[in-house]
PDB file of C-alpha atoms in Angstrom:
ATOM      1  CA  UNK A   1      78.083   0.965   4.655  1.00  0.00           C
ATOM      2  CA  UNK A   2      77.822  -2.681   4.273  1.00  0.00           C
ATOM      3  CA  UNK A   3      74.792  -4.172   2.739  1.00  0.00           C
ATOM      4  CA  UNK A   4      74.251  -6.393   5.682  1.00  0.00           C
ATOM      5  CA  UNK A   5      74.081  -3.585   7.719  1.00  0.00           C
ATOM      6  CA  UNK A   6      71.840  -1.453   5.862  1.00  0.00           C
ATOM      7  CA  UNK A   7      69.734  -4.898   5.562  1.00  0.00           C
ATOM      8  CA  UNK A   8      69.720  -4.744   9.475  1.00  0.00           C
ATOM      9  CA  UNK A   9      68.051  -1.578   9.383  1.00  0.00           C
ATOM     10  CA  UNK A  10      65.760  -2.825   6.954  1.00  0.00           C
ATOM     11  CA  UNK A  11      64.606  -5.058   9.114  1.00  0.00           C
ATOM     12  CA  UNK A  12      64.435  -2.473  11.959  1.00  0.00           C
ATOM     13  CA  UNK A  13      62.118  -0.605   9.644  1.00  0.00           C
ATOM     14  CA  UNK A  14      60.128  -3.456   8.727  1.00  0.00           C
ATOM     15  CA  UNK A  15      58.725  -4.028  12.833  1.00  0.00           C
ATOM     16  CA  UNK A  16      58.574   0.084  12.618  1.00  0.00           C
ATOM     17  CA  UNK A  17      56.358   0.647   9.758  1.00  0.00           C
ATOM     18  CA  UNK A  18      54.359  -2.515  11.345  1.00  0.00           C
ATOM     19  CA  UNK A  19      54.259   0.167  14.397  1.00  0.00           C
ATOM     20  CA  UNK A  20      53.040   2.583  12.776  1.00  0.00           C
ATOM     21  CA  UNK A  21      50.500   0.954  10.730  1.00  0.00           C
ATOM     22  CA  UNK A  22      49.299  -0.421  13.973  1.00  0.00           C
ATOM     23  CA  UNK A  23      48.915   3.066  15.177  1.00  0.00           C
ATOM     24  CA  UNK A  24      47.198   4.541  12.038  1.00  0.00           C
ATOM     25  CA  UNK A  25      44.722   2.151  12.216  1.00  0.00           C
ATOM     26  CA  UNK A  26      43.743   2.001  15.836  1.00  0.00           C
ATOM     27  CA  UNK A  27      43.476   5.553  15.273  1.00  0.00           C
ATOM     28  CA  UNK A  28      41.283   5.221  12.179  1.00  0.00           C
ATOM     29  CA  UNK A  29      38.661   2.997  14.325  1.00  0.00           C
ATOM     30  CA  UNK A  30      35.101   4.171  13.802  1.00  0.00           C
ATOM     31  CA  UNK A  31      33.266   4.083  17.042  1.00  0.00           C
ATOM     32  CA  UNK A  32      30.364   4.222  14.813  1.00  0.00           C
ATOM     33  CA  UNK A  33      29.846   8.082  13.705  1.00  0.00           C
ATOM     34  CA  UNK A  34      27.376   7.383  11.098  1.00  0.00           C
ATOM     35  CA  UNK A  35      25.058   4.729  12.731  1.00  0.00           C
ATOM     36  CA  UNK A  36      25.206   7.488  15.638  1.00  0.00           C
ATOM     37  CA  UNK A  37      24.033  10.696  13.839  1.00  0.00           C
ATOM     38  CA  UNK A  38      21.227   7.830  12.032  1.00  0.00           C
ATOM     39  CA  UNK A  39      20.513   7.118  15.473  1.00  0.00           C
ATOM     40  CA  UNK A  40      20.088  10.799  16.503  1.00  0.00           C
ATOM     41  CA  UNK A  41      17.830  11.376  13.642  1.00  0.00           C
ATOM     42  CA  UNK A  42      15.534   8.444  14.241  1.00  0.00           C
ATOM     43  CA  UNK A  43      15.202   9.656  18.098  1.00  0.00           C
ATOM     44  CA  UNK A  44      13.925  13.184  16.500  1.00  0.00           C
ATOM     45  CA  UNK A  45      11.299  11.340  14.127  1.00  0.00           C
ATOM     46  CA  UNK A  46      10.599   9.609  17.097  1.00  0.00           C
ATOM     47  CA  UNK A  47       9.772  12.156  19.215  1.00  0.00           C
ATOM     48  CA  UNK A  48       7.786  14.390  17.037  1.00  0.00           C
ATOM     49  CA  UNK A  49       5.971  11.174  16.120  1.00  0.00           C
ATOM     50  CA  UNK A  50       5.490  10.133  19.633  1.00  0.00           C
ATOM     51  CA  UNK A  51       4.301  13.798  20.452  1.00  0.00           C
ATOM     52  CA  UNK A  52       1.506  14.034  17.504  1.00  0.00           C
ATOM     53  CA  UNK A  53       0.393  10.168  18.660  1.00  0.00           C
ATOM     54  CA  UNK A  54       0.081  10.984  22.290  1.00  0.00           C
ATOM     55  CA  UNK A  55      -1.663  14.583  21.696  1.00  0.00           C
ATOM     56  CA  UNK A  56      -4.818  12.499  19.231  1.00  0.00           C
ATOM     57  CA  UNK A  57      -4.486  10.219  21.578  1.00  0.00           C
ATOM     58  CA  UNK A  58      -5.065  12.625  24.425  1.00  0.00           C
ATOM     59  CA  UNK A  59      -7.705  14.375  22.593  1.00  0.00           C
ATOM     60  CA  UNK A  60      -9.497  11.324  21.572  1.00  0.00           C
ATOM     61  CA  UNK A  61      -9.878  10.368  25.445  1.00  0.00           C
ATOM     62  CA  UNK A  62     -10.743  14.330  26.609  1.00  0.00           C
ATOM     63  CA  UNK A  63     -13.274  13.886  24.208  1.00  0.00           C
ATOM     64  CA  UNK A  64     -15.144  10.832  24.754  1.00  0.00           C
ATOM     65  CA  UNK A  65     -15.021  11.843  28.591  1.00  0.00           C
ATOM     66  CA  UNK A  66     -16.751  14.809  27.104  1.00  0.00           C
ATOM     67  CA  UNK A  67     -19.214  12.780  25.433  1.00  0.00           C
ATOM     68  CA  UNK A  68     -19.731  10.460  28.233  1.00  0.00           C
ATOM     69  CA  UNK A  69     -20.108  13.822  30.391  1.00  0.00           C
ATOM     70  CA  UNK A  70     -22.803  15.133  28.221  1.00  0.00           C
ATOM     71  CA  UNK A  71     -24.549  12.090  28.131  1.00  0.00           C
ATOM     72  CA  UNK A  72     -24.697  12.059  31.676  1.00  0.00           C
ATOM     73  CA  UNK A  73     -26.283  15.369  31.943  1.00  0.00           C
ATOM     74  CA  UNK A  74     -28.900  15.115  29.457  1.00  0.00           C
ATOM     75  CA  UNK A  75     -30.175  11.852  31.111  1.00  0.00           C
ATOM     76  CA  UNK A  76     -30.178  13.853  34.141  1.00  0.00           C
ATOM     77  CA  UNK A  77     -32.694  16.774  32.399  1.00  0.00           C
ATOM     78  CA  UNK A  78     -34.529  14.119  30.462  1.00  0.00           C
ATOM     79  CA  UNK A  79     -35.151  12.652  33.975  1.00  0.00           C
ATOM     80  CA  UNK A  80     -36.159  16.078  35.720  1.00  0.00           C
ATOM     81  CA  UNK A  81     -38.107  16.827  32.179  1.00  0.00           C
ATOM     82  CA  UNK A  82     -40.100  13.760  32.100  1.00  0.00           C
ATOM     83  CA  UNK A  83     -40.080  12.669  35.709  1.00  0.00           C
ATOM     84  CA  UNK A  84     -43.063  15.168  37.199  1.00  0.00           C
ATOM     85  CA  UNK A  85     -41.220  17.176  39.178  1.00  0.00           C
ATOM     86  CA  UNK A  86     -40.763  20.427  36.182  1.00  0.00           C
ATOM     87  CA  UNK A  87     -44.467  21.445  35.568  1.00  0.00           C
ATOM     88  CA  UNK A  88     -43.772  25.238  34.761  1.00  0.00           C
ATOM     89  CA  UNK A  89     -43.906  25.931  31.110  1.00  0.00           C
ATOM     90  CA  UNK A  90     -40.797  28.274  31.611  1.00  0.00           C
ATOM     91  CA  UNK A  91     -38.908  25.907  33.015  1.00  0.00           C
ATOM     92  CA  UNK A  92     -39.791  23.310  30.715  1.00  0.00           C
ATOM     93  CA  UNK A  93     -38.677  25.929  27.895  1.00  0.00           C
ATOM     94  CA  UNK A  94     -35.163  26.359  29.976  1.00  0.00           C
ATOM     95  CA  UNK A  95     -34.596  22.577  30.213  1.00  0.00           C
ATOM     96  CA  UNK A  96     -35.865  22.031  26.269  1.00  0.00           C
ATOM     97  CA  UNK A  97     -33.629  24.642  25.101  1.00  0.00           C
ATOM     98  CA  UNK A  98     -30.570  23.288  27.319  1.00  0.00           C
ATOM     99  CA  UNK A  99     -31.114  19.437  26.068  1.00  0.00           C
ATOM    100  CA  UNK A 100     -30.719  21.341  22.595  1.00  0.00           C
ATOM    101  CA  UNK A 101     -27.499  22.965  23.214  1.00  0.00           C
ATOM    102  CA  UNK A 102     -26.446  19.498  24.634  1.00  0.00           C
ATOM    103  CA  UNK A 103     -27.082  17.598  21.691  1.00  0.00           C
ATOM    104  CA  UNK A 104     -25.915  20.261  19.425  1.00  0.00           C
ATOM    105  CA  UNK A 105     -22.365  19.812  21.373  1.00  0.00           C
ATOM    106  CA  UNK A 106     -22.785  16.287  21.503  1.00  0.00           C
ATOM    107  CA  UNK A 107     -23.009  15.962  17.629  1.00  0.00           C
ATOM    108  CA  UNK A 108     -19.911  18.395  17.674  1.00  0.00           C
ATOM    109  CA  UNK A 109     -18.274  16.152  20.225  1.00  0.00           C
ATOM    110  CA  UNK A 110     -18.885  13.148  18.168  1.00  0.00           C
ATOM    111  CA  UNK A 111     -18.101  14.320  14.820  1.00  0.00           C
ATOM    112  CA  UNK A 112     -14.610  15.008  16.570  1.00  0.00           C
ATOM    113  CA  UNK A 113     -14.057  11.602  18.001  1.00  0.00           C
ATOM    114  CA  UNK A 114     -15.238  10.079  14.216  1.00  0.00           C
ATOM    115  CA  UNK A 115     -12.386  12.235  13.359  1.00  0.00           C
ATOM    116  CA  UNK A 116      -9.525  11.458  15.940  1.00  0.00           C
ATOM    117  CA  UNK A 117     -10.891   7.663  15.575  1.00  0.00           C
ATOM    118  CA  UNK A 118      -8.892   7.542  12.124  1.00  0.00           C
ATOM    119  CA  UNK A 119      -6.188   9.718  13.078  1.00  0.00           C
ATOM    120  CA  UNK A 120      -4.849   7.836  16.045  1.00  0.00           C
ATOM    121  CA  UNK A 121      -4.440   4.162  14.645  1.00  0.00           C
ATOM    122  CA  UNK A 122      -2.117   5.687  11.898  1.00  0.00           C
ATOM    123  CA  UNK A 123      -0.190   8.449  14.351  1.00  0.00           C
ATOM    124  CA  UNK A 124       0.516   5.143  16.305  1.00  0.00           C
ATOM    125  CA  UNK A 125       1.642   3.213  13.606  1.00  0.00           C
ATOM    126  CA  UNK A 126       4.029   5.863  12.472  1.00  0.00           C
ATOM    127  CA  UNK A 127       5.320   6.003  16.170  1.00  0.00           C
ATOM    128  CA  UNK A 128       5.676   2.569  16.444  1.00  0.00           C
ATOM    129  CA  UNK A 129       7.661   2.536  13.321  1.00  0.00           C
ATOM    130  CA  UNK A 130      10.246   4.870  14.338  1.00  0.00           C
ATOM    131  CA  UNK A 131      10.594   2.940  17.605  1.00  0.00           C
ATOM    132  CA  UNK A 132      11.327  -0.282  15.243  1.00  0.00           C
ATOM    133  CA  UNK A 133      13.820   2.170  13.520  1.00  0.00           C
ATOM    134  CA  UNK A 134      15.785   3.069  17.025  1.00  0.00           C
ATOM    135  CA  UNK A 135      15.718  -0.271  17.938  1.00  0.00           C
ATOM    136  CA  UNK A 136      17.499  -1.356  14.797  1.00  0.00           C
ATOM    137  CA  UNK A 137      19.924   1.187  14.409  1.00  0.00           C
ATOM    138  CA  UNK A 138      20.977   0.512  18.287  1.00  0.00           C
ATOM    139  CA  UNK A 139      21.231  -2.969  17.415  1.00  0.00           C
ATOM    140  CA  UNK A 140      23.541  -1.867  14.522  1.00  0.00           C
ATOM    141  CA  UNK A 141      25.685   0.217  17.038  1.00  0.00           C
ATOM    142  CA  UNK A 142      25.927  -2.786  19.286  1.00  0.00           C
ATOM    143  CA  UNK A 143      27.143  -4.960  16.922  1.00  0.00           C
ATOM    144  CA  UNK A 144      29.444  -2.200  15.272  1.00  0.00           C
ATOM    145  CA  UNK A 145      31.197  -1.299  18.954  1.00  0.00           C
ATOM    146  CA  UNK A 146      31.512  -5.380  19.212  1.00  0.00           C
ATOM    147  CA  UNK A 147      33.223  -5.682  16.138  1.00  0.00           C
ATOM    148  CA  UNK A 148      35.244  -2.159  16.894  1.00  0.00           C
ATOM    149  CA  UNK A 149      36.470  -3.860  20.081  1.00  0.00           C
ATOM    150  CA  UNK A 150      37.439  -7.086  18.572  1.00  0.00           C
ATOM    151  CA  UNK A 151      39.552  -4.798  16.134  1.00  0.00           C
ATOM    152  CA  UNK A 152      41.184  -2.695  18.764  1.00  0.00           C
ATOM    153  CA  UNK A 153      41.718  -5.973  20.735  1.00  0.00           C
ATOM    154  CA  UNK A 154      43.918  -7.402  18.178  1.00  0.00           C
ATOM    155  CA  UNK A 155      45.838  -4.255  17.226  1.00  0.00           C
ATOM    156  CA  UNK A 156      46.330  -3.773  20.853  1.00  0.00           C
ATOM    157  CA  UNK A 157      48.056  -7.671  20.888  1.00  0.00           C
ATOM    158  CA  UNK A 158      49.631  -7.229  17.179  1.00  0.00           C
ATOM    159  CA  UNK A 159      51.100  -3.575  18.859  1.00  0.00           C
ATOM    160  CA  UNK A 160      52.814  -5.492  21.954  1.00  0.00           C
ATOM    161  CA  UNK A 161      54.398  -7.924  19.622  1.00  0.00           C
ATOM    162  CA  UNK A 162      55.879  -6.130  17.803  1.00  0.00           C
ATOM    163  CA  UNK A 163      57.494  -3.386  20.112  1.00  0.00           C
ATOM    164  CA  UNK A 164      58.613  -6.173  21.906  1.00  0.00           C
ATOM    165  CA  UNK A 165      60.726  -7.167  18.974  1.00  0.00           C
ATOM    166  CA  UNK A 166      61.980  -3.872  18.246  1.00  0.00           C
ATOM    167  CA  UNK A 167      65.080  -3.785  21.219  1.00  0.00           C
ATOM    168  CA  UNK A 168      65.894  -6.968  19.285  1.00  0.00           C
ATOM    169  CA  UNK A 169      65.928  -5.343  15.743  1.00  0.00           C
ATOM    170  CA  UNK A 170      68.046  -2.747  16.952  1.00  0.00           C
ATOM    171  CA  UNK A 171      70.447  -4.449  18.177  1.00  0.00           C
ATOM    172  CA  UNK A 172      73.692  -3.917  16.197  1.00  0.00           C
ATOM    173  CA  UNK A 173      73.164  -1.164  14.241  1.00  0.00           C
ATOM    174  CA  UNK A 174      75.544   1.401  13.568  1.00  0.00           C
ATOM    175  CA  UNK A 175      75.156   4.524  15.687  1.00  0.00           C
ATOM    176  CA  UNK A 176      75.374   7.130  12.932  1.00  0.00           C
ATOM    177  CA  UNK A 177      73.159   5.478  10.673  1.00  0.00           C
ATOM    178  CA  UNK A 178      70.747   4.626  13.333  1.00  0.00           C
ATOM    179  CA  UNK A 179      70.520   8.104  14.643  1.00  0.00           C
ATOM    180  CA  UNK A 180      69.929   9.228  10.720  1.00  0.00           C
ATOM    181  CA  UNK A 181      67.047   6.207  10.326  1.00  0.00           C
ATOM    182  CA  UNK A 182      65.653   8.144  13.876  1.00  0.00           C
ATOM    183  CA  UNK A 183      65.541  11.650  12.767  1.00  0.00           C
ATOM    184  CA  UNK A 184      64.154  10.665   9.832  1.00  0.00           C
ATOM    185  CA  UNK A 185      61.731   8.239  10.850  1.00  0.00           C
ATOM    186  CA  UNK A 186      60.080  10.886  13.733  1.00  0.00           C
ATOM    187  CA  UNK A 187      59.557  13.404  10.584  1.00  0.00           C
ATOM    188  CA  UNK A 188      57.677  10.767   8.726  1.00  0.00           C
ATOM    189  CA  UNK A 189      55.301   9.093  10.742  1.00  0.00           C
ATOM    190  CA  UNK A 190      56.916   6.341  12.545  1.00  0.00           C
ATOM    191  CA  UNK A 191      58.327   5.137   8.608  1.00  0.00           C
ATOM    192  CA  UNK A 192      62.394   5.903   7.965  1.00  0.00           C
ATOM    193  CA  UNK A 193      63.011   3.811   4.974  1.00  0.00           C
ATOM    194  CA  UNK A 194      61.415   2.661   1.581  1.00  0.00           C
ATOM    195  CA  UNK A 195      61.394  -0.341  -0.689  1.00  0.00           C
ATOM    196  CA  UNK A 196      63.131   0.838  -4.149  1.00  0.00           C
ATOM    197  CA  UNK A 197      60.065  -1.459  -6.251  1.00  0.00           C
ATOM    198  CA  UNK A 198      61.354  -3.253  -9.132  1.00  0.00           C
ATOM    199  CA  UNK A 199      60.296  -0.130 -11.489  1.00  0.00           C
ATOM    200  CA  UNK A 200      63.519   2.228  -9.962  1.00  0.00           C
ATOM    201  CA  UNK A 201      60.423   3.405  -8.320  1.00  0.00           C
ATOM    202  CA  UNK A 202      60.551   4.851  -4.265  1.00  0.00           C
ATOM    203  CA  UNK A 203      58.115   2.440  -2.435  1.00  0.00           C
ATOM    204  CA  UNK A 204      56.589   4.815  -0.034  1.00  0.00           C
ATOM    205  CA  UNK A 205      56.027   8.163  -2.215  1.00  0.00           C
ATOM    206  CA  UNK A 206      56.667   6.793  -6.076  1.00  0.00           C
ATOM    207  CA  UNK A 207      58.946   8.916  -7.164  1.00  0.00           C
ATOM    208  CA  UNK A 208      60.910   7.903 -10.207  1.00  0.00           C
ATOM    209  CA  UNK A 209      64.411   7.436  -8.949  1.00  0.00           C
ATOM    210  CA  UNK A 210      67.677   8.230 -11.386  1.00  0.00           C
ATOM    211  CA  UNK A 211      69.695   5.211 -12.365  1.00  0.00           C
ATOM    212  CA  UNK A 212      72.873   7.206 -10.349  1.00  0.00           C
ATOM    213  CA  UNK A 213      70.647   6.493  -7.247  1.00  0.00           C
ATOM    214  CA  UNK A 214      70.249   3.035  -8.124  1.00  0.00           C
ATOM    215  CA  UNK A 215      73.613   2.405  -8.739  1.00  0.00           C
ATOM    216  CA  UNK A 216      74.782   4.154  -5.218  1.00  0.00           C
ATOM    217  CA  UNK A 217      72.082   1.566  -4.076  1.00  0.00           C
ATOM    218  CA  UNK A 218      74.136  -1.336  -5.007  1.00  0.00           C
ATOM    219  CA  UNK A 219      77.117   0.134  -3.936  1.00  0.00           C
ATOM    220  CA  UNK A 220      75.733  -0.177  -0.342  1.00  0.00           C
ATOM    221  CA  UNK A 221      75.569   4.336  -0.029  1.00  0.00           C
ATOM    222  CA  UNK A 222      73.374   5.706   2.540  1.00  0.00           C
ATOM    223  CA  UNK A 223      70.645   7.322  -0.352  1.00  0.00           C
ATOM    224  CA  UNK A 224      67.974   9.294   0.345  1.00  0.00           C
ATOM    225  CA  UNK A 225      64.834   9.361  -1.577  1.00  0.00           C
ATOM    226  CA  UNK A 226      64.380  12.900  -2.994  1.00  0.00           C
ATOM    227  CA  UNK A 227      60.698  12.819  -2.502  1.00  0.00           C
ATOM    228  CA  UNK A 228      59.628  11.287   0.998  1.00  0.00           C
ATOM    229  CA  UNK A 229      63.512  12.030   2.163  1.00  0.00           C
ATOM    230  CA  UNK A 230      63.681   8.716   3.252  1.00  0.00           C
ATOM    231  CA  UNK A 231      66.518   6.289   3.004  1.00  0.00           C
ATOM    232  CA  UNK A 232      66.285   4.017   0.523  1.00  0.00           C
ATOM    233  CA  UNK A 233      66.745   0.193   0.430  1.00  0.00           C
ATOM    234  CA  UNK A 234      67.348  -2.306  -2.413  1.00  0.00           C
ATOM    235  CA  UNK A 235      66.599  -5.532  -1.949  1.00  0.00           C
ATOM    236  CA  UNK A 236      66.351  -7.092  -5.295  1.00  0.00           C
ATOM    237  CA  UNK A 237      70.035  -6.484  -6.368  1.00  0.00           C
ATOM    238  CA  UNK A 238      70.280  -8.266 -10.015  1.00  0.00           C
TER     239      UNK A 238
END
């Protein structure tokens, strides 16, 4: 085989492993997994934040409609007590006793409220917070997708230049030795040949290669590495 043909196929191999590259990293685009399951985590702090705010909250109003209830209805006895119309001294006992079970719940009502009154501001805080957190990590996402998309874009363009070159590339070639480069190339991953680096090393899987391979090298022989099984290619000759 001559060494401008095997350099043919070299070049053939060269738009290939571009291919493939192309391919491994389009597929190795992160559409954002870990800002995601973040995101997911904040929405659960979020809602059981959002929950305890809204049920002080809740309470806090019950109660002071409570209060304001209460209030209502001892100004109501107060009125009937004091107003003329109650002159029986059982009835007076009835309406004393019941304007002491009102203020008895009122103080209860209150001491509540005192209570809730420094347990919402902080519950809402808290909510807030994780709101801010949401909002940030979406934010995140946004601007990873945006930059995930400009990626893909680009691999997408990079992709249809170079299988465009590829009829090109393979134009000329031997049919023997291209049908070898194509078996072996669709066993590994889209990549049939490898650099020999300047260590008598295999380019693609490292192996150490024996000087006989070398030598077949620069004899122009069809070698295959013994690691990777791909063929081999020597380009620095001296």
């Amino acid at each position: 085989m001559s060494s401008a043909e095997l350099l043919k196929l070299f070049r053939l191999h060269e738009v290939d492993a571009a291919i493939a590259e192309l391919k491994k990293r389009a597929a190795a685009l992160d559409p954002g997994r870990e800002i995601m399951a973040q995101l997911e985590k904040a929405k659960a702090i979020f809602a059981r934040d959002h929950e305890i705010a809204s049920t002080l909250a809740g309470e806090l109003k019950d109660h002071e409609l409570q209060l304001q209830t209460l209030t209502d209805k001892l100004k109501k006895i107060d009125k009937e007590l004091y107003g003329g119309s109650v002159v029986n001294s059982r009835e007076v006992e009835t309406l004393e006793r019941e304007i002491q079970a009102i203020k008895t719940q009122q103080s209860n009502v209150e001491t509540r409220i005192l209570e809730l009154m420094d347990l919402v501001p902080p519950a809402k805080e808290k909510e807030e917070l994780a709101q801010k957190a949401i909002s940030a990590l979406e934010k995140q996402l946004r601007a990873h997708h945006a930059q995930v998309m400009q990626t893909k874009t680009q691999i997408e363009a990079d992709y249809k230049t170079r299988t465009a070159r590829r009829p090109g590339a393979a134009t000329g070639i031997d049919p023997s030795l291209m049908s070898k480069y194509e078996a072996i190339r669709q066993k590994a991953g889209g990549v049939g040949m490898a650099e020999v680096g300047r260590a008598g090393t295999c380019g693609r899987c490292g192996l150490s290669l024996p000087e006989k391979l070398i030598t077949q090298l620069k004899d122009d022989k069809v070698v295959v590495c013994e690691g990777c099984h791909r063929i081999l290619f020597l380009l620095d000759r001296s």
